[in-house]
Coordinates of C-alpha atoms in Angstrom, one line a residue:
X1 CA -105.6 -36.3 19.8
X2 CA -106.6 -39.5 19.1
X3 CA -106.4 -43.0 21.1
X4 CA -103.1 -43.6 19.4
X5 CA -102.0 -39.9 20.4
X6 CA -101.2 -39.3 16.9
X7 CA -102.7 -35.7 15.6
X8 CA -105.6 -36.3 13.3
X9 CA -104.4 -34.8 9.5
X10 CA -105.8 -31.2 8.4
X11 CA -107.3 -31.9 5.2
X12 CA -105.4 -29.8 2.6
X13 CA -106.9 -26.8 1.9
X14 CA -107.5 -25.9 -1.9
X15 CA -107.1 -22.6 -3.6
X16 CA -110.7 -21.1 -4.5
X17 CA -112.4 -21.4 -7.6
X18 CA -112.6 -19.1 -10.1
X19 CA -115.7 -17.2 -8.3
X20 CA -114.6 -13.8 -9.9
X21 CA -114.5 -15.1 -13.8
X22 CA -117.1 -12.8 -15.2
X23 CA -115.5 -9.7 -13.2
X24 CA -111.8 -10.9 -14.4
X25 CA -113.9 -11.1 -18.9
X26 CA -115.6 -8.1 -18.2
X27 CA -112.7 -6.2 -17.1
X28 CA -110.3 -7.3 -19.9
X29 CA -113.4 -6.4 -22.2
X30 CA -113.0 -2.6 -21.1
X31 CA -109.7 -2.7 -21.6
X32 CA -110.3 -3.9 -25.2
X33 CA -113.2 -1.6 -26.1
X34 CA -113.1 1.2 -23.1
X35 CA -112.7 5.1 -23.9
X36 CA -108.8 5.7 -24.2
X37 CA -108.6 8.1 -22.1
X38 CA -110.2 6.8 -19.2
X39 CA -108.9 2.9 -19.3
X40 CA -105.0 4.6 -19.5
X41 CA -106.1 6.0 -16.3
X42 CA -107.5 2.8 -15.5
X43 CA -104.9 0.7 -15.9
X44 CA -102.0 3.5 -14.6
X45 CA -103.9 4.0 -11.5
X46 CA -106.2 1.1 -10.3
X47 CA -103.4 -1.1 -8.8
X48 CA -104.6 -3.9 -10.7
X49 CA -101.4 -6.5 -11.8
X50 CA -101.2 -10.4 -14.3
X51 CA -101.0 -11.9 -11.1
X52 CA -104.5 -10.8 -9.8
X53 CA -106.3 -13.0 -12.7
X54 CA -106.8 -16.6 -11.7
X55 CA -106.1 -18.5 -14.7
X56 CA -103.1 -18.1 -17.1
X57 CA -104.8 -17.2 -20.3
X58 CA -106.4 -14.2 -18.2
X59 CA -103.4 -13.1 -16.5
X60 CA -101.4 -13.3 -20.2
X61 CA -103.7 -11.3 -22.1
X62 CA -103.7 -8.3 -19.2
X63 CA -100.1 -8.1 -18.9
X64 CA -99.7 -7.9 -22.7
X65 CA -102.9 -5.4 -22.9
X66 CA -101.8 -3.7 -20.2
X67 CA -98.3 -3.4 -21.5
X68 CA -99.5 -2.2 -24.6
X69 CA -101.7 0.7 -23.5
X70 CA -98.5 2.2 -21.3
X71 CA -96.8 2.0 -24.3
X72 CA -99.1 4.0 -26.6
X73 CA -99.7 0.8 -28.8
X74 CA -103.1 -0.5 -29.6
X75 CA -104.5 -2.4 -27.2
X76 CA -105.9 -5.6 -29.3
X77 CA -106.4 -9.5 -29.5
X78 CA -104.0 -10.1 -32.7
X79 CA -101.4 -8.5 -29.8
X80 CA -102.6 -10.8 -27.4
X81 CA -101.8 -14.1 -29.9
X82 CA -98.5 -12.7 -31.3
X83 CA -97.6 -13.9 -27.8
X84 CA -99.8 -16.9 -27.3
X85 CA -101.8 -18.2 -29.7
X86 CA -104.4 -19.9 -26.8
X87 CA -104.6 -17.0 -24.9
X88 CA -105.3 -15.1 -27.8
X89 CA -108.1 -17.5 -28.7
X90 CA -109.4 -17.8 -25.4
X91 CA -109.6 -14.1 -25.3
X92 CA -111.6 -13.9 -28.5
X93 CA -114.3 -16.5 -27.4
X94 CA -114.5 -14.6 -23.9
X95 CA -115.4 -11.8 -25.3
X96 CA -117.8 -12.8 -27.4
X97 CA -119.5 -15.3 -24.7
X98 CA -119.3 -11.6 -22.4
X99 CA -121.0 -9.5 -25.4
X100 CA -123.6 -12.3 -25.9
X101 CA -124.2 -13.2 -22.1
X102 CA -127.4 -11.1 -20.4
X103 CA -124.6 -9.2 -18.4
X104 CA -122.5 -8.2 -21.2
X105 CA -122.7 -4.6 -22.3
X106 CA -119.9 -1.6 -22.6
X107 CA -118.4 -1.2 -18.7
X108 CA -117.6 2.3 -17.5
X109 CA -114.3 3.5 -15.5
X110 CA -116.4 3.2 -12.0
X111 CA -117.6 -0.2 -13.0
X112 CA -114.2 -1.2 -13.5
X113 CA -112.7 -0.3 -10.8
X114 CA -115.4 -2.6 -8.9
X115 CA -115.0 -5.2 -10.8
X116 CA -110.9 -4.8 -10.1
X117 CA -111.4 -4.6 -6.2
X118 CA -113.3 -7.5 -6.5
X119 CA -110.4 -9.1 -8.5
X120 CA -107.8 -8.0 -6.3
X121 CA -109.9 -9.4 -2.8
X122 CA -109.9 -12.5 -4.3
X123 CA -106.6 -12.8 -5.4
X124 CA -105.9 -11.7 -2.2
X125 CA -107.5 -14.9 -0.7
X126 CA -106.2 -17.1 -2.4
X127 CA -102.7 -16.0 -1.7
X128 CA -103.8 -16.1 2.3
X129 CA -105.3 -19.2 1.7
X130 CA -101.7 -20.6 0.3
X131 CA -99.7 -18.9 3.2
X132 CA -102.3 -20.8 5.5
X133 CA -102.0 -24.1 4.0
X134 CA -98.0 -24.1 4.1
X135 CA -98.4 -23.1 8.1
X136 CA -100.6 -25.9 8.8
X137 CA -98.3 -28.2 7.1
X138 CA -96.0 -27.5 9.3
X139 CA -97.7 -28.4 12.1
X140 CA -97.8 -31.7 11.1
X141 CA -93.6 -31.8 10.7
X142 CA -91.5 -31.7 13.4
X143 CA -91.5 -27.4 13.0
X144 CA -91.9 -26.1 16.5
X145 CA -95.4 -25.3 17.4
X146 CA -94.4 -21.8 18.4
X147 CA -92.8 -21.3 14.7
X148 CA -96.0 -21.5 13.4
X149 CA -98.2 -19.5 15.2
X150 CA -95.4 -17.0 14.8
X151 CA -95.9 -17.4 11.1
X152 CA -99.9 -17.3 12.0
X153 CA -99.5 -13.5 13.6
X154 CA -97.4 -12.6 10.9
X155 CA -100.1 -13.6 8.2
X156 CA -103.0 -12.3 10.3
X157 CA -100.7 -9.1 10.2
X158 CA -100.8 -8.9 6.4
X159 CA -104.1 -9.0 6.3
X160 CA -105.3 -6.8 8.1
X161 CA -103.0 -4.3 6.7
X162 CA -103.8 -5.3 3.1
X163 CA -100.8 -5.2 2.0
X164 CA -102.2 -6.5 -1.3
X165 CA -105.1 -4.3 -1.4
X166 CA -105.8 -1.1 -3.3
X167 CA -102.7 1.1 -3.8
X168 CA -102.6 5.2 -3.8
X169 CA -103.5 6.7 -6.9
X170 CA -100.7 8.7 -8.3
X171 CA -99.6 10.8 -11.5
X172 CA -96.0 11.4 -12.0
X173 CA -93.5 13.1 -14.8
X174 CA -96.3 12.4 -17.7
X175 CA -98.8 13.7 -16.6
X176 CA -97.2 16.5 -15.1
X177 CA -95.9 18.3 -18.9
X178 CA -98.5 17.1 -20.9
X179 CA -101.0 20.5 -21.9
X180 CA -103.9 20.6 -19.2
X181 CA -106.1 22.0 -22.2
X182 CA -108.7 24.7 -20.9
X183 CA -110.3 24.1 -17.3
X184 CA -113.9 22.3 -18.1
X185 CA -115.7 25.1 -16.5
X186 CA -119.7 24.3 -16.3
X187 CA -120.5 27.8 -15.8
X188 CA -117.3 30.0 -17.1
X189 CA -118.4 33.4 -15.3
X190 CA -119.7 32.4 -12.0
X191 CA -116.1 29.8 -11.9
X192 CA -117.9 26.6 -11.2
X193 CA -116.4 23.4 -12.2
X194 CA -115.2 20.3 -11.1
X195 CA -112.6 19.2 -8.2
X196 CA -113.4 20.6 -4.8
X197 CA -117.7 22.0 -4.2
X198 CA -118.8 25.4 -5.0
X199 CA -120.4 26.7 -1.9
X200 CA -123.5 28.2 -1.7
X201 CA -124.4 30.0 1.5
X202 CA -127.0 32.0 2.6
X203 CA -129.7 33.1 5.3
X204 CA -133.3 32.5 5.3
X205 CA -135.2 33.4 2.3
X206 CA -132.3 34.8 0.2
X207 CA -133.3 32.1 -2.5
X208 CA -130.7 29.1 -2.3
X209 CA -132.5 26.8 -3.2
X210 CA -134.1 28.4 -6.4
X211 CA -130.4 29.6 -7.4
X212 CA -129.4 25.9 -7.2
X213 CA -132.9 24.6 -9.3
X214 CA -132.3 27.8 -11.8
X215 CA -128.8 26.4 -11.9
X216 CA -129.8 23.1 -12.8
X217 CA -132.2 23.9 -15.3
X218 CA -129.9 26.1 -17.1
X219 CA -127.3 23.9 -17.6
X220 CA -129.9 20.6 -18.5
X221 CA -131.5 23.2 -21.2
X222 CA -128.5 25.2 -22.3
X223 CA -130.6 28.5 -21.7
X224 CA -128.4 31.2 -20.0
X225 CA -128.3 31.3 -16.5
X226 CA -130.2 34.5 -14.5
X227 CA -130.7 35.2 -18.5
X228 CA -126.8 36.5 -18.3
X229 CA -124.8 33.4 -17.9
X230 CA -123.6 31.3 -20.4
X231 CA -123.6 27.6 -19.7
X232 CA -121.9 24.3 -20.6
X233 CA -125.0 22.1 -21.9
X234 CA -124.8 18.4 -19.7
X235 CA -126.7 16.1 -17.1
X236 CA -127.7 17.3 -14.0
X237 CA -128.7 15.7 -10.6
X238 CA -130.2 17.3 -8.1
X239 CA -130.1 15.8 -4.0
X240 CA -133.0 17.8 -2.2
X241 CA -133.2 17.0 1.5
X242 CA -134.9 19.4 2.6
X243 CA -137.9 19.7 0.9
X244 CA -140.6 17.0 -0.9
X245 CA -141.4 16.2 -4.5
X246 CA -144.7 17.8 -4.8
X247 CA -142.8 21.3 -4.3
X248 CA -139.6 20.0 -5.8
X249 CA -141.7 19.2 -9.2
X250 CA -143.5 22.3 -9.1
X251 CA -140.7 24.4 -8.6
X252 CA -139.1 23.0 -11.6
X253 CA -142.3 23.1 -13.7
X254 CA -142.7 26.8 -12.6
X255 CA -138.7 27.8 -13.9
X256 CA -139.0 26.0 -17.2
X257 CA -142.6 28.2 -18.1
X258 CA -141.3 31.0 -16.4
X259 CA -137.3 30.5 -18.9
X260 CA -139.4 29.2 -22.1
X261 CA -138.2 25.9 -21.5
X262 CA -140.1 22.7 -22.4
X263 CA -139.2 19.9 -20.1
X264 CA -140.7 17.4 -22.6
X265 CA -137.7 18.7 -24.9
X266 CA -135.3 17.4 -22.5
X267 CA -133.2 14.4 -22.2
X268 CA -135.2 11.9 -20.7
X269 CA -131.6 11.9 -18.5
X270 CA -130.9 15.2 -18.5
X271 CA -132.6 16.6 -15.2
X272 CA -133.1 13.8 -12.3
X273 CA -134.2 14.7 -8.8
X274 CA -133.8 12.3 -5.3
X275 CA -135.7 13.6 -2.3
X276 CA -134.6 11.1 -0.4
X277 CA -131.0 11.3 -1.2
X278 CA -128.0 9.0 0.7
X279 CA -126.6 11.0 3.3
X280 CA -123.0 12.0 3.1
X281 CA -121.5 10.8 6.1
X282 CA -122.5 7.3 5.8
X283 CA -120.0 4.4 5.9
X284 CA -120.4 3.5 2.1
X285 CA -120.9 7.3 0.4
X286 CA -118.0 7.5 -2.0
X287 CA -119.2 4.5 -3.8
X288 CA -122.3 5.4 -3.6
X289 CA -122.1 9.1 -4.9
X290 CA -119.5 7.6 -7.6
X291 CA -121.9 5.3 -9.0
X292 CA -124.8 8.2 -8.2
X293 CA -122.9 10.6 -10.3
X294 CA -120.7 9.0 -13.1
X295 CA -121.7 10.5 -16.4
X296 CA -123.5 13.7 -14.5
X297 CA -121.8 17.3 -15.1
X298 CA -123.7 19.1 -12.2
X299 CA -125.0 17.7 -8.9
X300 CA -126.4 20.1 -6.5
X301 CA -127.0 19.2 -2.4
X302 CA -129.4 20.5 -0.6
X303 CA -128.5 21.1 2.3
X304 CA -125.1 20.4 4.3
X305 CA -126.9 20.3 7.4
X306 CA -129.5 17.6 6.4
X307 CA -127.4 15.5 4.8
X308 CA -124.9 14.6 7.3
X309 CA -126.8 14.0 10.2
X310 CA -124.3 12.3 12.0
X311 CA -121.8 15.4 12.0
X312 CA -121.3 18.7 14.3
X313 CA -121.2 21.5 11.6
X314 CA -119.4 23.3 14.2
X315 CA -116.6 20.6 14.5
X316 CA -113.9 20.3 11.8
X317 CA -115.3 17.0 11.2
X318 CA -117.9 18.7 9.0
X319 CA -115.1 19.1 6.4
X320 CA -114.8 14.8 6.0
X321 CA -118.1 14.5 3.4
X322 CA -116.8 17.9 1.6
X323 CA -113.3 16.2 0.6
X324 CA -115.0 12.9 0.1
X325 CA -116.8 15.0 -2.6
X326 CA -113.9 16.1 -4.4
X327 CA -112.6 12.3 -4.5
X328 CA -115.7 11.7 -5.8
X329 CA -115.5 14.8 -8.9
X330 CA -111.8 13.4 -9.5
X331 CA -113.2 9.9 -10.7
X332 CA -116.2 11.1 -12.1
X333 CA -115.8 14.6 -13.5
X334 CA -119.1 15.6 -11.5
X335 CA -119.5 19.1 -10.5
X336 CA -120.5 19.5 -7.2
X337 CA -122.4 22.9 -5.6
X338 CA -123.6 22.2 -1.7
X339 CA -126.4 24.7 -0.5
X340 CA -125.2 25.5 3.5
X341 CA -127.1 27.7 5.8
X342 CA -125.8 31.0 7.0
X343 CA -125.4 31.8 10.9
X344 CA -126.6 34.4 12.5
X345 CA -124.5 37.7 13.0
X346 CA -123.8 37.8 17.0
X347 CA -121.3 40.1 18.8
X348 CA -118.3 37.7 19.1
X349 CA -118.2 36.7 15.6
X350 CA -116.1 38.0 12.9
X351 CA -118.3 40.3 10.0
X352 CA -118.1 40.2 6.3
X353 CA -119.5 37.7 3.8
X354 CA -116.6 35.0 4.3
X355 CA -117.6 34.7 7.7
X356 CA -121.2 33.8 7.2
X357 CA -121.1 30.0 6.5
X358 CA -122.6 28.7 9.5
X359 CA -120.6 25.9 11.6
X360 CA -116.4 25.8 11.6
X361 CA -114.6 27.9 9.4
X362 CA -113.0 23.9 8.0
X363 CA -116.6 24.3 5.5
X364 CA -115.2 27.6 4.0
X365 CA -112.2 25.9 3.5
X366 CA -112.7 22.6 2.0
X367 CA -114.5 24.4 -1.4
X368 CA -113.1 25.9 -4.3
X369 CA -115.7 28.3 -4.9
X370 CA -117.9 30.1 -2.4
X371 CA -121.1 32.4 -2.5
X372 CA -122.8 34.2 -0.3
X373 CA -126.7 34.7 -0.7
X374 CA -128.6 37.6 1.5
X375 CA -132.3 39.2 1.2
X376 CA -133.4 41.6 4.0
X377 CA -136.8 40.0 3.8
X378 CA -137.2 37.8 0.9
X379 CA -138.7 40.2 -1.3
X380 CA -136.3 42.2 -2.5
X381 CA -133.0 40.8 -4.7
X382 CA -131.1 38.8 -3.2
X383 CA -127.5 39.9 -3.3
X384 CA -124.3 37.7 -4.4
X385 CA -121.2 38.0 -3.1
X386 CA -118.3 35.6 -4.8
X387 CA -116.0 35.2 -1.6
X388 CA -114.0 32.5 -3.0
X389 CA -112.3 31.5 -5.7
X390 CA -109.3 28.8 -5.7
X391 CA -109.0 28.5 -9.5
X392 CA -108.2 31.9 -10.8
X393 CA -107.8 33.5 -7.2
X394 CA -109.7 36.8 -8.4
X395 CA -113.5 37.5 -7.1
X396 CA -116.6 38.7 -9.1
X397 CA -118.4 41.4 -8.9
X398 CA -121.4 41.7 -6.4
X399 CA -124.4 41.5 -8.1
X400 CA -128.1 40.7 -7.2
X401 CA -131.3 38.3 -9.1
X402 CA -134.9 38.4 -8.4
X403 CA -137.7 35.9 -8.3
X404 CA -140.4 37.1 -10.4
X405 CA -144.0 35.5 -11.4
X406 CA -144.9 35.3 -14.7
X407 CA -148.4 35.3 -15.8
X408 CA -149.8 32.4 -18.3
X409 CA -153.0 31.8 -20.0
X410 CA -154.7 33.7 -16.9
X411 CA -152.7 32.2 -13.9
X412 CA -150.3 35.1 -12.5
X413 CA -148.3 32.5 -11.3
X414 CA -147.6 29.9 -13.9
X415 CA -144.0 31.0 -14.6
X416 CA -140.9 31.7 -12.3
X417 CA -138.5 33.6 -13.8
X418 CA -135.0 34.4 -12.0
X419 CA -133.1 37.1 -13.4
X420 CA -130.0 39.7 -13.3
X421 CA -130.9 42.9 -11.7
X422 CA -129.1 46.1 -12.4
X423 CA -127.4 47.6 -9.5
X424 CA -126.6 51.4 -8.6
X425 CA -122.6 52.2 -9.3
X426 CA -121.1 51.7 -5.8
X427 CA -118.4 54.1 -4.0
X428 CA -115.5 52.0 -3.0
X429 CA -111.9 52.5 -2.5
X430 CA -109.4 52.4 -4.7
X431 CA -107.7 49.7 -3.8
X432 CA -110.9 47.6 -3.8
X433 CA -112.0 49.1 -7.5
X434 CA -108.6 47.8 -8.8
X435 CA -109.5 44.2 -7.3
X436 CA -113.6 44.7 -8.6
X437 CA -111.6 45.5 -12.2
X438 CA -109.2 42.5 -12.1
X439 CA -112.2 40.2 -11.7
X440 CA -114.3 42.0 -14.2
X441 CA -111.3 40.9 -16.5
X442 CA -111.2 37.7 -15.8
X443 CA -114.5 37.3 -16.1
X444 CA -114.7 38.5 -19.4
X445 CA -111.8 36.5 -20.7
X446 CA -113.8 33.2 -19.2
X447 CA -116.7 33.9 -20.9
X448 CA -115.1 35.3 -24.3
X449 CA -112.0 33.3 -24.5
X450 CA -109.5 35.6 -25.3
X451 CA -109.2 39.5 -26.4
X452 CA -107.4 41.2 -29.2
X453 CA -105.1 43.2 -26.2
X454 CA -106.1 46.2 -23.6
X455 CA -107.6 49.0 -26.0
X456 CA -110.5 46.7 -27.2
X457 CA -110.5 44.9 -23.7
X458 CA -111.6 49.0 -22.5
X459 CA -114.1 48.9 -25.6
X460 CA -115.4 45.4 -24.7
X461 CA -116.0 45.9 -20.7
X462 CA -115.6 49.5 -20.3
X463 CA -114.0 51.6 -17.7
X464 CA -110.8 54.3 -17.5
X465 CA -107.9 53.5 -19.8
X466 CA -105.2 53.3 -16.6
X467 CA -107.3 51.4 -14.4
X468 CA -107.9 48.5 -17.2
X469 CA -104.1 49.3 -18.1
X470 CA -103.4 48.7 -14.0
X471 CA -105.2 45.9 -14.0
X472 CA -103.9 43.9 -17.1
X473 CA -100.1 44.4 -16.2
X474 CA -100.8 43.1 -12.0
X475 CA -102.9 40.0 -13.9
X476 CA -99.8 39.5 -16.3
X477 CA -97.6 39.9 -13.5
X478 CA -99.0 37.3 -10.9
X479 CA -99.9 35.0 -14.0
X480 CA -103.7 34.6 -13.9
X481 CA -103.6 36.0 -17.6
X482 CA -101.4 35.4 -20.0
X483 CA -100.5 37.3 -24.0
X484 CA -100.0 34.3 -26.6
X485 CA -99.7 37.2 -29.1
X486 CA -97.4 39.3 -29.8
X487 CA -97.0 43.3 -28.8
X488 CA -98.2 44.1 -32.1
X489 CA -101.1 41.8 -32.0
X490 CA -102.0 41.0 -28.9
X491 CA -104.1 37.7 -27.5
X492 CA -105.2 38.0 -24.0
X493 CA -106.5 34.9 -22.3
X494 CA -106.8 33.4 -19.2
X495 CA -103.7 31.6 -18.2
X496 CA -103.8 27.4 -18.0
X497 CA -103.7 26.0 -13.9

């Protein structure tokens, strides 16, 4: 109050300046020039609206961009002027001040969903800041005191919800009966690809890690993996935790003499290594591991345990950073594989290889694909056993690699070469041989494609005419295969997700 007992005027309170203009150019400059594919995502999904931009021009040339792009038009700046000639100019010399600026380059999907949060916050502002000014107005009318603050709680209210924040990312009747196309497997046989982690388990010394660095390799080179699996050719990252560079490099120099691979050959991008990664349960990992792992087919974590420290692997808990990894493949298209240690067998605990993740069973669950590594003393092959499979819902075939030094120029162990071993025939049951033959099927079809029907399927893989016969109709019957030929000429292939 002052001497007069008047109350002192609140100055007005302006809306804020433009502070997000180069995020507002360099989104609309995606739009323009972005991968098709990925900015109809962006501008179906991100939430982003005309009335986030700040000026008019902006907010114009978005709706009309935006409009055009859900409509399966081009997306251009001629469409842009048909509606307005200024805006259409305006966009024209933003994007060439946004090319030309020492920031201006080709923006990604991750980057524009930033640069769209950042948009939105500040939109979000000012909108706050123009509720607050109209309450504080009325505190100078004769509007009850108590009318105001009400309004105050209200707007406090708002924001904390954020009601004009990000929205949930949806797909509706579109998306649902287009063609999914074929699954964008990494490695078809072993069923690792992207959307929830491939698991890799196992006790001491049954070679994790190398499986994961072999992996990696394989898929940076193109050369089959365990010299038996074909691979989809792409950039890999590997998050080692658990042990340091020296022996990180020199495992990785030893695989590539040991699988005739030159690393100079590479990509200088093709194979990168942290050993001191982020850990997955801090506060900021999703962005982090998006921006970590856009453009990257194959990123492999070693280990769980080390790399959520925070975390009780025994709580359900454990499962948070596993699901925040399968946000993080659906925005990226990263492939993820997470190296977890086995427990130890006790009394009390349930046997068999789907039991031996160590920690709460929420681990086992949270993958898509699981493996179980074991070696009785590290010398012998380690044995594989596929105990999940969400995809096609059909398990591989046990089978078992080795480790072996090759000899170079003198040096017995210059080379590391990992490798399929051949197994005995097993005796099982015949209930379990008619499950081992369903997934030798599918495997087949995943790494061939398709097969001219059943008679060459029993030339191609092998095996009694009525157990492949068995086998085909049950994988016909439950739809994991499907015939796009006829009965004359048959075409059997896996069936779409």
């Amino acid at each position: 109050m002052t001497a007069a007992g008047r109350v002192k005027p609140i100055r007005k309170v302006d809306a804020p300046a433009n502070q997000n203009g180069d995020a507002e150019i360099e989104l609309l400059c995606f739009v323009l020039a972005g991968d098709e594919g990925v900015v109809t995502k962006f501008v179906r999904d991100s939430g982003l609206a005309p009335e986030h931009f700040f000026g008019g021009s902006a907010r114009l040339a978005y709706g009309v961009l935006a409009a055009a792009i859900r409509d399966g038009r081009p997306a251009t700046i001629p469409a842009v002027a048909a509606v307005s000639v200024p805006a259409g100019e305006w966009l024209r010399d933003a994007q060439l001040r946004w090319y030309g600026s020492p920031a201006g380059g080709m923006t990604g999907g991750l980057r524009a969903r930033e640069n769209a949060r950042v948009v939105m916050a500040l939109a979000q502002k000012r909108e706050a800041l123009d509720a607050l000014a109209r309450l504080t107005a009325g505190i100078e009318s004769d509007r009850p005191i108590a009318d105001v603050a009400e309004g105050l709680r209200m707007l406090a209210g708002d924001l904390v919800r954020g009601e004009s924040g990000p929205t949930i990312e949806t797909f509706g009747q579109r998306e649902l009966v287009e063609p999914l196309g074929d699954v964008p497997w990494v490695v078809p046989s072993l069923s690792i690809a992207p959307g929830a982690p491939t698991l890799l388990a196992g006790y001491a010394f049954s070679r994790k890690s190398l499986f994961g660095e072999g992996l990696l390799l394989s898929v940076a080179s193109g050369v089959p993996f365990l010299g038996a699996y074909a691979v989809r050719k792409g950039t890999c990252l590997e998050l080692q935790a658990e042990q340091g560079r020296r022996l990180t490099i020199d495992r990785y120099q030893r695989l590539a003499r040991g699988h005739g691979v030159d690393l100079r050959d590479l990509a200088p991008d093709a194979l990168r290594v942290s050993t001191l990664p982020p850990y997955l349960d801090a506060a900021d990992a999703e962005n982090v591991f998006c921006r970590a792992t856009e453009g990257v087919t194959i990123a492999v974590l070693d280990s769980l345990r080390a790399m959520v420290p925070s975390l009780d692997e025994n709580s359900s808990e454990v499962r948070r950073p596993l699901d925040m990894l399968t946000r993080v493949s659906e925005r990226t298209g990263c492939t993820f594989v997470v190296i977890h240690h086995a427990g130890k067998p006790s009394a009390d605990k349930a046997t068999g290889a789907k039991f031996a993740p160590r920690g709460s069973s929420a681990i086992f669950d949270a993958v898509q694909t699981a493996f179980v590594l074991s070696a009785d003393d590290g010398k012998v092959p380690s044995k594989v056993q596929h105990t999940k499979d969400r995809i096609l819902g059909a398990s591989l075939d046990d089978f078992s690699f080795s480790s072996d030094d090759v000899e170079i120029d003198g040096n017995p162990r210059a080379g590391l070469r990992l490798s399929i071993v051949d197994s005995a025939p097993e005796q099982v049951p015949a209930g379990d041989a008619h499950e081992k033959m369903m997934a030798k099927i599918v495997a087949y079809l995943r790494e061939n494609g398709s097969v001219a029907g059943r008679n060459v399927l029993r030339a191609r893989i092998g095996g009694k005419r009525e157990a492949i016969y068995a086998a085909v109709d049950e994988l016909e019957a439950t739809r994991r295969i499907v015939n796009i030929g006829s009965r004359q000429k048959p075409d059997l292939r896996i069936a779409p997700p």
